PDB file of C-alpha atoms in Angstrom:
ATOM      1  CA  MET A  29     -74.852-130.988  71.761  1.00  0.00           C
ATOM      2  CA  ALA A  30     -74.651-131.986  75.554  1.00  0.00           C
ATOM      3  CA  ALA A  31     -75.766-128.764  76.779  1.00  0.00           C
ATOM      4  CA  LEU A  32     -78.725-128.398  74.315  1.00  0.00           C
ATOM      5  CA  LYS A  33     -79.848-131.454  74.591  1.00  0.00           C
ATOM      6  CA  GLU A  34     -79.366-131.003  78.717  1.00  0.00           C
ATOM      7  CA  ALA A  35     -81.644-127.733  78.795  1.00  0.00           C
ATOM      8  CA  VAL A  36     -84.562-129.358  75.912  1.00  0.00           C
ATOM      9  CA  PRO A  37     -84.727-132.432  77.684  1.00  0.00           C
ATOM     10  CA  THR A  38     -87.832-133.392  74.534  1.00  0.00           C
ATOM     11  CA  LEU A  39     -85.070-132.714  71.836  1.00  0.00           C
ATOM     12  CA  ARG A  40     -84.590-135.397  69.198  1.00  0.00           C
ATOM     13  CA  ARG A  41     -83.407-133.304  65.984  1.00  0.00           C
ATOM     14  CA  VAL A  42     -80.876-131.040  65.586  1.00  0.00           C
ATOM     15  CA  THR A  43     -79.788-129.306  62.483  1.00  0.00           C
ATOM     16  CA  LEU A  44     -75.695-128.333  61.952  1.00  0.00           C
ATOM     17  CA  LEU A  45     -75.917-124.925  60.267  1.00  0.00           C
ATOM     18  CA  ALA A  46     -72.487-124.631  58.295  1.00  0.00           C
ATOM     19  CA  ASN A  47     -71.102-122.693  55.277  1.00  0.00           C
ATOM     20  CA  PRO A  48     -68.949-124.448  52.403  1.00  0.00           C
ATOM     21  CA  SER A  49     -66.148-122.557  54.103  1.00  0.00           C
ATOM     22  CA  SER A  50     -65.354-124.889  57.082  1.00  0.00           C
ATOM     23  CA  GLU A  51     -65.302-127.876  54.622  1.00  0.00           C
ATOM     24  CA  ILE A  52     -61.331-129.309  54.497  1.00  0.00           C
ATOM     25  CA  ARG A  53     -60.835-131.735  51.712  1.00  0.00           C
ATOM     26  CA  GLY A  54     -64.454-132.431  50.564  1.00  0.00           C
ATOM     27  CA  SER A  55     -65.886-132.747  53.790  1.00  0.00           C
ATOM     28  CA  ASN A  56     -67.007-130.526  56.360  1.00  0.00           C
ATOM     29  CA  PHE A  57     -65.058-129.947  59.224  1.00  0.00           C
ATOM     30  CA  TYR A  58     -67.862-129.862  62.065  1.00  0.00           C
ATOM     31  CA  ALA A  59     -70.232-132.803  60.580  1.00  0.00           C
ATOM     32  CA  ASP A  60     -68.342-136.146  61.308  1.00  0.00           C
ATOM     33  CA  PRO A  61     -68.136-134.656  65.432  1.00  0.00           C
ATOM     34  CA  PHE A  62     -71.529-133.521  65.677  1.00  0.00           C
ATOM     35  CA  ARG A  63     -73.374-136.829  64.007  1.00  0.00           C
ATOM     36  CA  SER A  64     -70.909-138.989  66.260  1.00  0.00           C
ATOM     37  CA  ALA A  65     -72.408-136.606  69.254  1.00  0.00           C
ATOM     38  CA  ALA A  66     -75.976-137.129  67.933  1.00  0.00           C
ATOM     39  CA  ALA A  67     -75.666-140.633  68.062  1.00  0.00           C
ATOM     40  CA  THR A  68     -74.616-140.765  72.004  1.00  0.00           C
ATOM     41  CA  LEU A  69     -77.164-139.004  72.547  1.00  0.00           C
ATOM     42  CA  GLY A  70     -80.308-140.394  70.571  1.00  0.00           C
ATOM     43  CA  ILE A  71     -80.826-137.547  68.347  1.00  0.00           C
ATOM     44  CA  GLU A  72     -81.409-136.893  65.059  1.00  0.00           C
ATOM     45  CA  PRO A  73     -78.353-135.329  62.986  1.00  0.00           C
ATOM     46  CA  ALA A  74     -78.595-133.217  60.183  1.00  0.00           C
ATOM     47  CA  VAL A  75     -76.191-130.930  58.441  1.00  0.00           C
ATOM     48  CA  VAL A  76     -77.198-127.982  56.223  1.00  0.00           C
ATOM     49  CA  MET A  77     -74.989-126.539  53.935  1.00  0.00           C
ATOM     50  CA  VAL A  78     -76.193-122.466  53.410  1.00  0.00           C
ATOM     51  CA  GLN A  79     -73.972-119.405  51.042  1.00  0.00           C
ATOM     52  CA  ARG A  80     -76.436-117.125  51.443  1.00  0.00           C
ATOM     53  CA  ALA A  81     -77.992-115.585  54.246  1.00  0.00           C
ATOM     54  CA  ALA A  82     -81.081-115.945  52.355  1.00  0.00           C
ATOM     55  CA  GLU A  83     -80.793-119.602  52.343  1.00  0.00           C
ATOM     56  CA  ILE A  84     -81.201-119.519  56.449  1.00  0.00           C
ATOM     57  CA  ASP A  85     -85.253-117.943  56.836  1.00  0.00           C
ATOM     58  CA  PRO A  86     -86.074-122.104  55.002  1.00  0.00           C
ATOM     59  CA  VAL A  87     -83.382-124.060  56.945  1.00  0.00           C
ATOM     60  CA  ILE A  88     -85.088-122.073  60.525  1.00  0.00           C
ATOM     61  CA  ALA A  89     -88.933-122.005  59.261  1.00  0.00           C
ATOM     62  CA  ASP A  90     -88.416-126.230  58.225  1.00  0.00           C
ATOM     63  CA  LEU A  91     -87.040-127.010  61.746  1.00  0.00           C
ATOM     64  CA  ALA A  92     -90.157-124.822  64.087  1.00  0.00           C
ATOM     65  CA  ARG A  93     -92.834-127.140  61.546  1.00  0.00           C
ATOM     66  CA  GLN A  94     -90.815-130.239  62.937  1.00  0.00           C
ATOM     67  CA  GLY A  95     -91.213-129.779  66.434  1.00  0.00           C
ATOM     68  CA  ASP A  96     -88.522-130.616  69.027  1.00  0.00           C
ATOM     69  CA  ALA A  97     -85.696-129.592  67.071  1.00  0.00           C
ATOM     70  CA  GLY A  98     -82.372-127.359  67.919  1.00  0.00           C
ATOM     71  CA  LEU A  99     -80.104-125.535  65.726  1.00  0.00           C
ATOM     72  CA  ILE A 100     -76.445-125.473  66.300  1.00  0.00           C
ATOM     73  CA  VAL A 101     -74.420-122.492  64.225  1.00  0.00           C
ATOM     74  CA  ALA A 102     -70.709-123.712  63.096  1.00  0.00           C
ATOM     75  CA  PRO A 103     -68.515-121.016  63.540  1.00  0.00           C
ATOM     76  CA  GLY A 104     -66.673-119.225  60.645  1.00  0.00           C
ATOM     77  CA  THR A 105     -67.160-116.102  58.676  1.00  0.00           C
ATOM     78  CA  PHE A 106     -70.635-116.762  57.378  1.00  0.00           C
ATOM     79  CA  SER A 107     -72.170-117.023  60.995  1.00  0.00           C
ATOM     80  CA  GLU A 108     -70.620-114.151  62.032  1.00  0.00           C
ATOM     81  CA  ALA A 109     -72.216-112.110  59.360  1.00  0.00           C
ATOM     82  CA  ASN A 110     -75.763-113.380  59.156  1.00  0.00           C
ATOM     83  CA  GLY A 111     -75.395-114.124  63.591  1.00  0.00           C
ATOM     84  CA  ASP A 112     -77.749-111.683  64.259  1.00  0.00           C
ATOM     85  CA  ARG A 113     -80.369-112.531  61.643  1.00  0.00           C
ATOM     86  CA  ILE A 114     -79.913-116.162  62.926  1.00  0.00           C
ATOM     87  CA  VAL A 115     -81.157-114.941  66.370  1.00  0.00           C
ATOM     88  CA  ALA A 116     -83.891-113.394  65.327  1.00  0.00           C
ATOM     89  CA  LEU A 117     -85.189-115.682  62.994  1.00  0.00           C
ATOM     90  CA  THR A 118     -84.405-118.577  66.046  1.00  0.00           C
ATOM     91  CA  ALA A 119     -86.241-116.149  68.127  1.00  0.00           C
ATOM     92  CA  ASP A 120     -89.494-115.979  66.526  1.00  0.00           C
ATOM     93  CA  HIS A 121     -89.641-119.291  65.667  1.00  0.00           C
ATOM     94  CA  ARG A 122     -88.784-120.491  69.280  1.00  0.00           C
ATOM     95  CA  ILE A 123     -85.928-122.838  67.740  1.00  0.00           C
ATOM     96  CA  PRO A 124     -83.459-123.667  70.954  1.00  0.00           C
ATOM     97  CA  THR A 125     -80.012-122.362  69.624  1.00  0.00           C
ATOM     98  CA  VAL A 126     -76.213-122.719  70.294  1.00  0.00           C
ATOM     99  CA  PHE A 127     -73.452-120.594  68.734  1.00  0.00           C
ATOM    100  CA  ALA A 128     -69.940-120.819  69.086  1.00  0.00           C
ATOM    101  CA  ILE A 129     -69.665-116.958  69.552  1.00  0.00           C
ATOM    102  CA  ARG A 130     -70.725-115.852  72.462  1.00  0.00           C
ATOM    103  CA  ARG A 131     -72.043-112.331  71.887  1.00  0.00           C
ATOM    104  CA  PHE A 132     -75.309-114.010  70.081  1.00  0.00           C
ATOM    105  CA  ALA A 133     -75.715-115.752  72.602  1.00  0.00           C
ATOM    106  CA  ASN A 134     -76.149-112.030  75.181  1.00  0.00           C
ATOM    107  CA  ARG A 135     -78.072-110.789  72.017  1.00  0.00           C
ATOM    108  CA  GLY A 136     -80.703-113.695  72.161  1.00  0.00           C
ATOM    109  CA  GLY A 137     -79.118-116.549  71.320  1.00  0.00           C
ATOM    110  CA  LEU A 138     -80.052-119.379  73.832  1.00  0.00           C
ATOM    111  CA  MET A 139     -76.595-120.263  74.318  1.00  0.00           C
ATOM    112  CA  SER A 140     -73.017-120.481  72.862  1.00  0.00           C
ATOM    113  CA  TYR A 141     -69.987-122.175  73.043  1.00  0.00           C
ATOM    114  CA  GLY A 142     -66.893-121.626  71.763  1.00  0.00           C
ATOM    115  CA  PRO A 143     -63.294-120.442  72.211  1.00  0.00           C
ATOM    116  CA  ASP A 144     -61.964-117.987  75.358  1.00  0.00           C
ATOM    117  CA  THR A 145     -61.188-115.179  73.126  1.00  0.00           C
ATOM    118  CA  THR A 146     -58.845-113.405  75.309  1.00  0.00           C
ATOM    119  CA  GLU A 147     -57.193-116.690  76.409  1.00  0.00           C
ATOM    120  CA  ALA A 148     -56.298-117.035  72.666  1.00  0.00           C
ATOM    121  CA  VAL A 149     -55.115-113.404  71.929  1.00  0.00           C
ATOM    122  CA  ARG A 150     -52.814-113.863  74.937  1.00  0.00           C
ATOM    123  CA  ARG A 151     -51.501-116.921  73.595  1.00  0.00           C
ATOM    124  CA  ALA A 152     -51.163-115.499  69.658  1.00  0.00           C
ATOM    125  CA  ALA A 153     -49.405-112.641  71.522  1.00  0.00           C
ATOM    126  CA  ALA A 154     -46.222-115.030  72.961  1.00  0.00           C
ATOM    127  CA  TYR A 155     -46.266-116.506  69.783  1.00  0.00           C
ATOM    128  CA  VAL A 156     -45.199-112.450  68.119  1.00  0.00           C
ATOM    129  CA  ASP A 157     -43.406-112.130  70.963  1.00  0.00           C
ATOM    130  CA  ARG A 158     -41.217-115.649  70.135  1.00  0.00           C
ATOM    131  CA  ILE A 159     -41.230-114.603  66.444  1.00  0.00           C
ATOM    132  CA  LEU A 160     -39.737-111.082  66.857  1.00  0.00           C
ATOM    133  CA  HIS A 161     -37.193-112.436  69.589  1.00  0.00           C
ATOM    134  CA  GLY A 162     -35.978-115.221  65.896  1.00  0.00           C
ATOM    135  CA  ASP A 163     -38.375-118.150  65.974  1.00  0.00           C
ATOM    136  CA  ASN A 164     -39.478-118.819  62.731  1.00  0.00           C
ATOM    137  CA  PRO A 165     -42.910-118.859  62.105  1.00  0.00           C
ATOM    138  CA  ALA A 166     -42.831-122.072  59.728  1.00  0.00           C
ATOM    139  CA  THR A 167     -41.314-124.184  62.509  1.00  0.00           C
ATOM    140  CA  LEU A 168     -43.650-123.483  65.279  1.00  0.00           C
ATOM    141  CA  PRO A 169     -46.693-125.513  66.050  1.00  0.00           C
ATOM    142  CA  VAL A 170     -50.282-124.683  65.622  1.00  0.00           C
ATOM    143  CA  GLN A 171     -52.224-124.337  68.517  1.00  0.00           C
ATOM    144  CA  ALA A 172     -55.643-125.241  69.236  1.00  0.00           C
ATOM    145  CA  PRO A 173     -57.984-123.412  71.966  1.00  0.00           C
ATOM    146  CA  THR A 174     -57.462-124.789  75.357  1.00  0.00           C
ATOM    147  CA  LYS A 175     -60.418-122.735  77.203  1.00  0.00           C
ATOM    148  CA  PHE A 176     -63.928-122.896  76.086  1.00  0.00           C
ATOM    149  CA  ASP A 177     -66.728-120.420  77.662  1.00  0.00           C
ATOM    150  CA  LEU A 178     -70.139-121.738  78.265  1.00  0.00           C
ATOM    151  CA  VAL A 179     -72.735-118.974  78.144  1.00  0.00           C
ATOM    152  CA  VAL A 180     -76.300-119.267  78.707  1.00  0.00           C
ATOM    153  CA  ASN A 181     -78.776-117.311  78.244  1.00  0.00           C
ATOM    154  CA  LEU A 182     -82.526-116.706  81.053  1.00  0.00           C
ATOM    155  CA  LYS A 183     -83.538-114.924  79.432  1.00  0.00           C
ATOM    156  CA  THR A 184     -83.968-116.343  75.967  1.00  0.00           C
ATOM    157  CA  ALA A 185     -84.729-119.929  78.119  1.00  0.00           C
ATOM    158  CA  ARG A 186     -87.989-118.456  79.583  1.00  0.00           C
ATOM    159  CA  SER A 187     -88.928-117.284  76.208  1.00  0.00           C
ATOM    160  CA  LEU A 188     -88.722-120.756  74.783  1.00  0.00           C
ATOM    161  CA  SER A 189     -90.389-121.984  78.007  1.00  0.00           C
ATOM    162  CA  LEU A 190     -87.310-123.401  79.273  1.00  0.00           C
ATOM    163  CA  GLU A 191     -86.149-124.599  83.000  1.00  0.00           C
ATOM    164  CA  VAL A 192     -82.058-124.888  82.308  1.00  0.00           C
ATOM    165  CA  SER A 193     -80.722-127.401  84.990  1.00  0.00           C
ATOM    166  CA  SER A 194     -78.637-125.861  88.406  1.00  0.00           C
ATOM    167  CA  ALA A 195     -75.782-128.678  86.930  1.00  0.00           C
ATOM    168  CA  LEU A 196     -75.867-126.407  83.412  1.00  0.00           C
ATOM    169  CA  LEU A 197     -76.195-123.529  85.128  1.00  0.00           C
ATOM    170  CA  ALA A 198     -73.162-124.392  87.450  1.00  0.00           C
ATOM    171  CA  GLN A 199     -71.147-125.047  84.849  1.00  0.00           C
ATOM    172  CA  ALA A 200     -71.690-121.442  82.873  1.00  0.00           C
ATOM    173  CA  ASP A 201     -68.785-119.345  82.344  1.00  0.00           C
ATOM    174  CA  GLU A 202     -72.105-117.156  82.160  1.00  0.00           C
ATOM    175  CA  ILE A 203     -75.548-116.422  82.230  1.00  0.00           C
ATOM    176  CA  VAL A 204     -77.481-113.835  80.659  1.00  0.00           C
ATOM    177  CA  GLU A 205     -80.546-112.637  83.029  1.00  0.00           C
TER     178      GLU A 205
END
């Protein structure tokens, strides 16, 4: 969320678009950290749970009516399946959006910030090797991602009339022109 605020300093509200599939023990996995980051940055947070693609349109239309609003799309199968639709709708409504999946920044989202998939596959291969050499999968620790990629789409930034700071661009692992 900090990168979104840096790219859009006038941002006052940000909505987290999530799906119930990202809930654990009745609570959304991303909601609490999202609210905490929003409070730190002085942004009004909203968490919207959507279950069907048809529910996306009104959420984005509402953000457009509010003005000074942004969108963060929580990762998961729902956002994978509907990412292109979200990119198109946010472009039509001029909503700056951050995805967790880099291909959506490459396809027109403003930014993506998420795990480096190449690094994750490499680490998974090491686990497979350990299992093939006799380690019990149940005894192997769960691994969290250790490398994250920031992708900034300058073409989208220009279409939103945003001036992305050189400091933010310096942090980016990829810049889409």
